CSV table of C-alpha atoms and ligand atoms in Angstrom, one decimal:
chain,number,residue,atom,x,y,z
Q,910,MET,CA,77.7,144.3,157.4
Q,911,HIS,CA,78.7,140.9,158.6
Q,912,GLU,CA,77.9,141.8,162.2
Q,913,LEU,CA,74.4,142.4,161.0
Q,914,TYR,CA,73.9,138.8,160.1
Q,915,LEU,CA,75.3,137.6,163.3
Q,916,ALA,CA,73.0,140.0,165.2
Q,917,GLN,CA,70.1,138.5,163.2
Q,918,SER,CA,71.1,135.0,164.3
Q,919,LEU,CA,71.2,136.1,167.9
Q,920,LEU,CA,67.7,137.7,167.6
Q,921,GLN,CA,66.3,134.5,166.0
Q,922,GLN,CA,67.6,132.5,168.9
Q,923,VAL,CA,66.3,134.9,171.4
Q,924,THR,CA,62.9,134.9,169.8
Q,925,LYS,CA,62.8,131.1,169.8
Q,926,LEU,CA,63.7,131.0,173.5
Q,927,ALA,CA,61.1,133.7,174.4
Q,928,HIS,CA,58.4,131.6,172.7
Q,929,GLU,CA,59.5,128.5,174.5
Q,930,ASN,CA,59.3,130.3,177.8
Q,931,LYS,CA,56.0,131.9,176.9
Q,932,ALA,CA,57.4,135.4,177.4
Q,933,SER,CA,55.8,138.5,175.9
Q,934,LYS,CA,58.7,140.8,176.2
Q,935,VAL,CA,62.5,140.4,176.3
Q,936,LEU,CA,64.1,142.8,178.8
Q,937,LYS,CA,67.7,141.9,178.6
Q,938,VAL,CA,70.0,139.9,176.4
Q,939,LYS,CA,73.4,139.0,177.8
Q,940,ILE,CA,76.1,137.7,175.5
Q,941,SER,CA,79.8,137.2,175.5
Q,942,ILE,CA,81.9,137.9,172.5
Q,943,GLY,CA,85.1,135.8,172.3
Q,944,PRO,CA,88.4,137.7,171.7
Q,945,LEU,CA,89.1,135.5,168.6
Q,946,SER,CA,85.7,136.0,167.0
Q,947,GLY,CA,86.8,139.0,164.9
Q,948,ILE,CA,83.6,140.7,165.7
Q,949,VAL,CA,83.5,144.5,165.9
Q,950,VAL,CA,81.5,145.1,169.0
Q,951,ASP,CA,80.1,148.5,168.1
Q,952,SER,CA,78.9,147.2,164.7
Q,953,PHE,CA,77.3,144.3,166.4
Q,954,LYS,CA,75.5,146.6,168.9
Q,955,PHE,CA,74.4,148.8,166.0
Q,956,GLY,CA,73.0,145.8,164.1
Q,957,PHE,CA,71.2,144.4,167.2
Q,958,ASP,CA,69.6,147.8,168.0
Q,959,ALA,CA,68.4,148.2,164.4
Q,960,LEU,CA,67.0,144.7,164.1
Q,961,LYS,CA,65.4,144.3,167.6
Q,962,ARG,CA,62.8,147.0,166.6
Q,963,GLU,CA,61.3,144.7,164.0
Q,964,SER,CA,59.5,142.8,166.7
Q,965,SER,CA,57.6,144.1,169.8
Q,966,LEU,CA,58.9,141.0,171.6
Q,967,THR,CA,62.5,142.3,171.4
Q,968,SER,CA,62.1,146.0,170.8
Q,969,LYS,CA,62.8,147.0,174.4
Q,970,ALA,CA,65.6,144.5,175.0
Q,971,GLY,CA,68.9,145.8,176.4
Q,972,LEU,CA,72.1,144.2,175.2
Q,973,GLU,CA,74.8,143.5,177.7
Q,974,ILE,CA,78.1,142.4,176.2
Q,975,GLU,CA,80.9,140.7,178.1
Q,976,THR,CA,84.2,140.7,176.3
Q,977,GLN,CA,87.1,138.6,177.4
Q,978,PRO,CA,90.8,139.3,177.1
Q,979,LEU,CA,92.9,137.3,174.8
Q,980,VAL,CA,95.1,134.9,176.6
Q,981,LEU,CA,98.4,133.4,175.3
Q,982,TYR,CA,99.6,130.0,176.4
Q,983,CYS,CA,103.3,129.4,176.4
Q,984,MET,CA,104.1,126.0,174.9
Q,985,GLU,CA,107.4,125.9,176.7
Q,986,CYS,CA,106.5,126.6,180.3
Q,987,SER,CA,102.7,126.3,180.2
Q,988,ARG,CA,102.2,129.8,181.6
Q,989,GLU,CA,99.1,131.7,180.5
Q,990,PHE,CA,99.1,135.5,180.3
Q,991,GLN,CA,97.1,138.3,178.8
Q,992,ALA,CA,98.1,139.1,175.2
Q,993,PRO,CA,99.6,142.6,174.8
Q,994,ASP,CA,97.9,144.9,172.4
Q,995,SER,CA,100.8,144.5,170.0
Q,996,TRP,CA,100.1,140.8,169.5
Q,997,PRO,CA,100.3,139.2,167.0
Q,998,ARG,CA,102.1,142.0,165.1
Q,999,GLY,CA,104.9,142.6,167.6
Q,1000,SER,CA,107.4,140.0,168.9
Q,1001,THR,CA,105.8,138.9,172.1
Q,1002,THR,CA,107.7,136.6,174.5
Q,1003,CYS,CA,106.5,134.7,177.5
Q,1004,PRO,CA,107.1,136.8,180.7
Q,1005,GLY,CA,107.9,133.5,182.5
Q,1006,CYS,CA,110.6,131.9,180.4
Q,1007,GLY,CA,111.0,134.2,177.4
Q,1008,GLY,CA,109.5,131.5,175.1
Q,1009,GLN,CA,108.2,132.5,171.7
Q,1010,SER,CA,105.9,129.5,171.0
Q,1011,LEU,CA,102.7,131.1,172.1
Q,1012,LEU,CA,99.2,129.7,171.4
Q,1013,PRO,CA,96.2,132.1,171.5
Q,1014,LYS,CA,93.5,130.8,173.7
Q,1015,GLY,CA,90.0,132.1,173.9
Q,1016,GLU,CA,86.4,131.8,172.6
Q,1017,ASP,CA,85.9,132.5,169.0
Q,1018,GLU,CA,82.2,132.7,169.2
Q,1019,ILE,CA,79.3,134.8,170.3
Q,1020,VAL,CA,77.6,133.0,173.2
Q,1021,LEU,CA,74.1,133.8,174.4
Q,1022,GLN,CA,74.6,133.7,178.1
Q,1023,GLN,CA,71.4,134.8,179.7
Q,1024,LEU,CA,68.0,136.2,178.9
Q,1025,VAL,CA,65.7,138.3,181.1
Q,1026,MET,CA,62.1,138.3,180.0
Q,1027,GLU,CA,58.6,138.7,181.2
J,801,MET,CA,69.8,143.8,187.2
J,802,CYS,CA,69.7,147.0,189.2
J,803,GLU,CA,71.4,149.6,187.0
J,804,THR,CA,73.1,151.5,189.8
J,805,CYS,CA,74.9,148.9,191.8
J,806,GLY,CA,74.5,145.7,189.7
J,807,CYS,CA,72.7,143.8,192.5
J,808,SER,CA,69.8,141.6,191.5
J,809,MET,CA,67.4,143.1,194.0
J,810,SER,CA,65.2,145.2,191.7
J,811,GLN,CA,65.2,142.5,189.0
J,812,THR,CA,61.9,142.2,187.3
J,813,GLY,CA,61.2,139.4,184.8
J,814,LYS,CA,62.4,135.9,184.5
J,815,ILE,CA,66.0,135.0,184.1
J,816,VAL,CA,66.9,132.2,181.9
J,817,GLU,CA,70.4,130.9,181.7
J,818,VAL,CA,71.3,129.9,178.2
J,819,HIS,CA,75.0,129.5,177.5
J,820,GLN,CA,74.6,128.5,173.9
J,821,THR,CA,76.6,129.8,171.0
J,822,ILE,CA,74.3,131.8,168.7
J,823,LEU,CA,75.3,129.4,166.0
J,824,SER,CA,74.0,126.3,167.7
J,825,ALA,CA,71.3,125.6,165.1
J,826,ASN,CA,73.9,125.9,162.4
J,827,ASN,CA,76.4,123.7,164.2
J,828,ARG,CA,73.8,121.0,164.6
J,829,GLN,CA,73.1,121.0,160.9
J,830,ALA,CA,76.9,121.0,160.2
J,831,ARG,CA,77.3,117.8,162.2
J,832,SER,CA,74.5,116.2,160.3
J,833,ASN,CA,76.1,117.3,157.0
J,834,ARG,CA,79.4,115.8,158.1
J,835,GLU,CA,77.8,112.5,158.9
J,836,HIS,CA,76.0,112.5,155.6
J,837,LEU,CA,79.2,113.2,153.7
J,838,ALA,CA,81.1,110.5,155.5
J,839,LYS,CA,78.5,108.0,154.4
J,840,LEU,CA,79.0,109.1,150.8
J,841,GLY,CA,82.8,108.7,151.2
J,842,THR,CA,83.3,112.3,150.3
J,843,ILE,CA,85.9,114.8,151.6
J,844,ALA,CA,84.4,118.3,151.7
J,845,ILE,CA,86.6,121.4,151.4
J,846,ASN,CA,85.3,124.8,152.4
J,847,MET,CA,87.2,127.5,150.5
J,848,ILE,CA,87.3,130.9,152.2
J,849,SER,CA,88.8,134.1,150.9
J,850,SER,CA,88.3,137.7,150.0
J,851,PRO,CA,86.5,138.3,146.7
J,852,GLY,CA,88.6,137.7,143.7
J,853,SER,CA,91.5,135.8,145.3
J,854,GLY,CA,91.3,133.1,142.7
J,855,LYS,CA,89.0,130.4,144.1
J,856,THR,CA,87.2,129.6,140.9
J,857,THR,CA,90.3,129.8,138.7
J,858,LEU,CA,92.0,127.3,141.1
J,859,LEU,CA,89.0,125.0,140.8
J,860,GLU,CA,89.1,125.1,137.0
J,861,ARG,CA,92.7,124.2,136.9
J,862,THR,CA,92.4,121.5,139.6
J,863,ILE,CA,89.5,119.9,137.7
J,864,ASP,CA,91.6,120.0,134.5
J,865,GLU,CA,94.4,118.1,136.3
J,866,LEU,CA,92.4,115.7,138.5
J,867,GLY,CA,89.0,115.4,136.9
J,868,ASN,CA,89.8,112.1,135.2
J,869,GLU,CA,91.2,110.5,138.4
J,870,LEU,CA,88.9,111.8,141.1
J,871,ARG,CA,85.2,112.3,141.2
J,872,ILE,CA,84.8,116.0,141.9
J,873,GLY,CA,81.7,118.0,142.7
J,874,VAL,CA,81.4,121.7,143.4
J,875,ILE,CA,79.0,123.9,145.4
J,876,GLU,CA,79.2,127.5,144.4
J,877,GLY,CA,78.1,130.1,147.0
J,878,ASP,CA,77.4,133.5,145.6
J,879,ILE,CA,75.4,136.5,146.7
J,880,GLU,CA,73.7,137.0,143.4
J,881,THR,CA,75.0,135.6,140.1
J,882,ASP,CA,75.7,132.1,138.9
J,883,ARG,CA,78.7,133.0,136.8
J,884,ASP,CA,81.1,130.8,138.8
J,885,ALA,CA,78.8,127.8,138.6
J,886,GLU,CA,78.7,128.3,134.8
J,887,ARG,CA,82.5,128.3,134.6
J,888,ILE,CA,82.6,125.0,136.5
J,889,ARG,CA,79.7,123.4,134.5
J,890,GLU,CA,81.8,124.0,131.3
J,891,LYS,CA,84.3,121.6,132.7
J,892,GLY,CA,81.6,118.8,132.8
J,893,ILE,CA,81.6,118.6,136.6
J,894,PRO,CA,78.5,118.3,138.7
J,895,VAL,CA,77.9,121.8,140.2
J,896,VAL,CA,75.2,123.4,142.2
J,897,GLN,CA,74.8,127.2,142.6
J,898,ILE,CA,73.6,128.5,145.9
J,899,THR,CA,72.7,132.2,145.9
J,900,THR,CA,72.4,133.5,149.4
J,901,GLY,CA,70.1,136.3,148.5
J,902,GLY,CA,72.2,139.0,150.0
J,903,ALA,CA,73.8,137.1,152.9
J,904,CYS,CA,77.6,137.3,152.9
J,905,HIS,CA,78.2,133.6,153.8
J,906,LEU,CA,77.1,130.1,153.3
J,907,ASP,CA,75.5,128.3,156.3
J,908,ALA,CA,75.1,124.6,157.0
J,909,HIS,CA,71.4,124.6,156.0
J,910,LEU,CA,72.2,126.0,152.6
J,911,VAL,CA,74.9,123.5,152.1
J,912,HIS,CA,72.7,120.7,153.1
J,913,LYS,CA,70.3,121.7,150.3
J,914,GLY,CA,73.3,122.0,148.0
J,915,ILE,CA,74.5,118.5,148.7
J,916,ARG,CA,71.0,117.1,148.0
J,917,ALA,CA,70.8,118.9,144.7
J,918,LEU,CA,74.3,117.8,143.8
J,919,GLU,CA,73.4,114.2,144.6
J,920,ALA,CA,70.5,114.3,142.3
J,921,GLN,CA,72.9,115.2,139.4
J,922,LEU,CA,75.1,112.2,139.9
J,923,ALA,CA,74.9,109.3,137.6
J,924,ARG,CA,76.1,107.0,140.4
J,925,PRO,CA,76.3,107.9,144.0
J,926,GLY,CA,79.4,109.1,145.7
J,927,LEU,CA,82.1,111.7,145.2
J,928,ASP,CA,85.7,111.8,146.2
J,929,LEU,CA,86.0,115.5,146.7
J,930,LEU,CA,83.4,118.2,147.2
J,931,PHE,CA,84.6,121.8,146.9
J,932,ILE,CA,82.5,124.4,148.5
J,933,GLU,CA,83.4,127.9,147.2
J,934,ASN,CA,82.2,130.2,149.9
J,935,VAL,CA,81.0,133.8,149.4
J,936,GLY,CA,84.0,136.1,149.1
J,937,ASN,CA,84.8,137.6,152.5
J,938,LEU,CA,86.9,136.7,155.5
J,939,VAL,CA,84.6,137.5,158.4
J,940,CYS,CA,81.2,135.6,158.3
J,941,PRO,CA,82.2,132.5,156.4
J,942,ALA,CA,84.8,131.8,159.1
J,943,ALA,CA,82.0,131.8,161.7
J,944,PHE,CA,79.9,129.2,160.0
J,945,ASP,CA,80.8,125.5,160.1
J,946,LEU,CA,79.3,123.9,157.0
J,947,GLY,CA,80.2,120.3,157.9
J,948,GLU,CA,83.3,120.3,155.9
J,949,ASN,CA,86.4,118.1,156.6
J,950,ILE,CA,88.9,120.7,155.5
J,951,ARG,CA,88.9,124.4,155.6
J,952,ILE,CA,91.2,126.3,153.3
J,953,ILE,CA,91.9,130.0,153.6
J,954,LEU,CA,93.2,131.5,150.3
J,955,LEU,CA,95.1,134.8,150.2
J,956,SER,CA,96.2,136.2,146.9
J,957,VAL,CA,99.5,138.0,146.5
J,958,PRO,CA,98.0,141.5,145.7
J,959,GLU,CA,96.1,141.5,149.0
J,960,GLY,CA,99.2,141.9,151.1
J,961,SER,CA,101.0,139.6,153.6
J,962,ASP,CA,99.5,141.1,156.8
J,963,LYS,CA,96.0,139.8,156.1
J,964,PRO,CA,96.3,137.1,158.8
J,965,LEU,CA,96.6,139.9,161.4
J,966,LYS,CA,93.4,141.5,160.3
J,967,TYR,CA,91.2,138.4,160.2
J,968,PRO,CA,92.5,136.1,162.9
J,969,LYS,CA,89.4,133.9,163.2
J,970,ALA,CA,89.6,132.9,159.5
J,971,PHE,CA,93.2,131.7,160.0
J,972,ILE,CA,92.7,130.1,163.4
J,973,SER,CA,89.9,127.9,162.1
J,974,ALA,CA,91.6,126.8,158.9
J,975,ASN,CA,93.5,123.6,158.1
J,976,LEU,CA,95.4,124.9,155.1
J,977,PHE,CA,96.6,128.4,154.3
J,978,LEU,CA,97.0,128.7,150.5
J,979,ILE,CA,98.7,131.7,148.9
J,980,THR,CA,97.5,132.2,145.4
J,981,LYS,CA,98.7,134.2,142.3
J,982,THR,CA,102.4,133.6,143.1
J,983,ASP,CA,103.2,134.6,139.5
J,984,LEU,CA,102.5,138.2,140.7
J,985,LEU,CA,105.2,138.1,143.5
J,986,GLU,CA,107.6,140.2,141.5
J,987,TYR,CA,105.1,143.0,141.1
J,988,PHE,CA,104.0,143.3,144.7
J,989,ASP,CA,105.6,143.9,148.1
J,990,PHE,CA,104.4,140.5,149.4
J,991,SER,CA,106.4,138.3,151.7
J,992,ILE,CA,105.4,134.6,151.8
J,993,GLU,CA,107.6,134.1,154.8
J,994,GLU,CA,105.9,136.9,156.7
J,995,ALA,CA,102.4,135.7,155.8
J,996,PHE,CA,103.1,132.2,156.8
J,997,GLY,CA,104.8,133.5,160.0
J,998,TYR,CA,101.7,135.5,161.0
J,999,ALA,CA,99.4,132.5,160.3
J,1000,ALA,CA,101.6,130.2,162.3
J,1001,LYS,CA,101.5,132.5,165.3
J,1002,LEU,CA,97.7,132.4,165.2
J,1003,ASN,CA,97.5,128.7,164.4
J,1004,PRO,CA,100.7,126.6,164.9
J,1005,ALA,CA,99.0,123.6,163.3
J,1006,ILE,CA,98.0,125.3,160.0
J,1007,GLU,CA,99.5,123.8,156.9
J,1008,THR,CA,100.9,126.2,154.2
J,1009,MET,CA,101.2,126.2,150.5
J,1010,ALA,CA,101.7,128.7,147.7
J,1011,LEU,CA,100.8,128.4,144.0
J,1012,SER,CA,99.8,130.1,140.8
J,1013,SER,CA,96.8,128.8,138.9
J,1014,LYS,CA,98.1,130.8,135.9
J,1015,THR,CA,101.6,129.2,135.6
J,1016,GLY,CA,100.9,126.0,137.5
J,1017,GLN,CA,103.8,126.8,139.9
J,1018,GLY,CA,103.3,125.0,143.2
J,1019,PHE,CA,100.5,122.8,141.7
J,1020,GLU,CA,102.2,119.5,142.3
J,1021,ASN,CA,102.1,119.9,146.1
J,1022,TRP,CA,98.5,121.0,145.9
J,1023,LEU,CA,97.4,118.0,143.8
J,1024,SER,CA,99.3,115.6,146.0
J,1025,TYR,CA,97.6,117.2,149.0
J,1026,LEU,CA,94.2,116.6,147.5
J,1027,LYS,CA,95.0,113.0,146.5
J,1028,ALA,CA,96.3,112.3,150.0
J,1029,LEU,CA,93.0,113.6,151.5
J,1030,THR,CA,91.0,111.2,149.4
J,1031,GLY,CA,93.4,108.3,150.3
J,1032,LYS,CA,94.3,107.9,146.5
J,1033,LEU,CA,97.9,109.0,146.5
W,1550,LIG,N1,97.9,136.5,137.8
W,1550,LIG,C1,97.0,135.6,138.2
W,1550,LIG,N2,95.7,135.9,138.2
W,1550,LIG,C2,94.9,135.0,138.7
W,1550,LIG,C3,95.3,133.8,139.2
W,1550,LIG,N3,94.2,133.1,139.7
W,1550,LIG,C4,93.1,133.9,139.3
W,1550,LIG,N4,93.5,135.1,138.8
W,1550,LIG,C5,92.7,136.2,138.3
W,1550,LIG,O1,92.0,136.8,139.4
W,1550,LIG,C6,90.7,137.2,139.1
W,1550,LIG,C7,89.7,136.6,140.0
W,1550,LIG,O2,89.8,135.2,139.9
W,1550,LIG,P1,88.6,134.2,140.4
W,1550,LIG,O3,89.1,132.8,140.2
W,1550,LIG,O4,87.3,134.6,139.7
W,1550,LIG,O5,88.5,134.6,141.9
W,1550,LIG,P2,87.4,134.1,143.0
W,1550,LIG,O6,88.1,134.0,144.3
W,1550,LIG,O7,86.7,132.9,142.5
W,1550,LIG,O8,86.4,135.4,142.9
W,1550,LIG,P3,85.0,135.5,143.6
W,1550,LIG,O9,84.2,134.3,143.4
W,1550,LIG,O10,84.3,136.7,142.9
W,1550,LIG,O11,85.2,135.8,145.1
W,1550,LIG,C8,90.5,136.7,137.6
W,1550,LIG,O12,90.7,137.8,136.8
W,1550,LIG,C9,91.5,135.7,137.4
W,1550,LIG,O13,92.0,135.6,136.1
W,1550,LIG,C10,96.7,133.5,139.2
W,1550,LIG,O14,97.2,132.5,139.7
W,1550,LIG,N5,97.5,134.5,138.7
W,1551,LIG,MG1,84.6,132.6,142.4
W,1552,LIG,ZN1,107.0,130.3,179.1
């Protein structure tokens, strides 16, 4: 349900940009979803596909989603490494120094990266 | 892009690079709200939680305790009804109800309207504290900056201490993690230590507090926290 509203925000922004570029059809929408956004990617896709049909401008638009891995930053030795699936539930330690003060790093937003339109 | 090999050869159409968060319009309005509130000398607090975690009850008791000392206003976000606003109005505090008409969160534009409507109710301009009770859920509200100064995430004891793991964004973006309904601790398998531990993993800078609006346990800390925010400790 929440993803639906975010998909709607995306489509509003896409529509605005399409008008600004005097396009008649949007072919592709490329976005990235940050690892800390809490977004369920499949629900977001579902919402996008349902809502894009409401306008002929966007009805044929493909959605390309780039997801990024969650990175942890060790506050003791400054190393950065990819968070294991068990994080934050398990007891993760830094592979460099064994440190336990780890800071999650990564986008927490949905970013519209690129549009292809005609 | 060419479907088969990913090259850009067979590309038709015009490519426009955007690199903008989909919330950029909201974020612009949030900045403007923040500036406006600063001019009014108001500290705004965005309260985020699951439904029923005790936001309105906390506000009622807070108003009882601080209503004479501080000038408090409330914006109530709700999907449909105005019951919560009615509860606050009974306390004699300026309150504005925003119904989102189905949307599961407040956004900066709605709050802008809310601030305007609230200002119209004030006998003289200015508020020390503006509480914004967001719509009850932990996903969307966390994504929308309203222009607040402080974001509080509330978690009630019956909800379980592993909530931070399920809604990381809400905890990462918050300034204060407030556990509510501590009078129920003896009936639930809830560990304050565990909840605070998970939250600190996600957000080492987050402040933590626990209280009960029913018994008043933990309230002194909460009231001092609020007074410190307004500079009136
Ligand atoms: N035991 C106990 N119950 C509480 C406490 N605070 C609130 N409640 C109860 O929890 C229920 C929900 O409280 P509300 O204050 O309406 O919660 P809310 O977060 O404003 O709810 P929504 O606005 O619907 O999301 C009510 O029945 C309250 O009486 C508390 O500290 N202890
Ligand atoms: Mg309420
Ligand atoms: Zn390390």
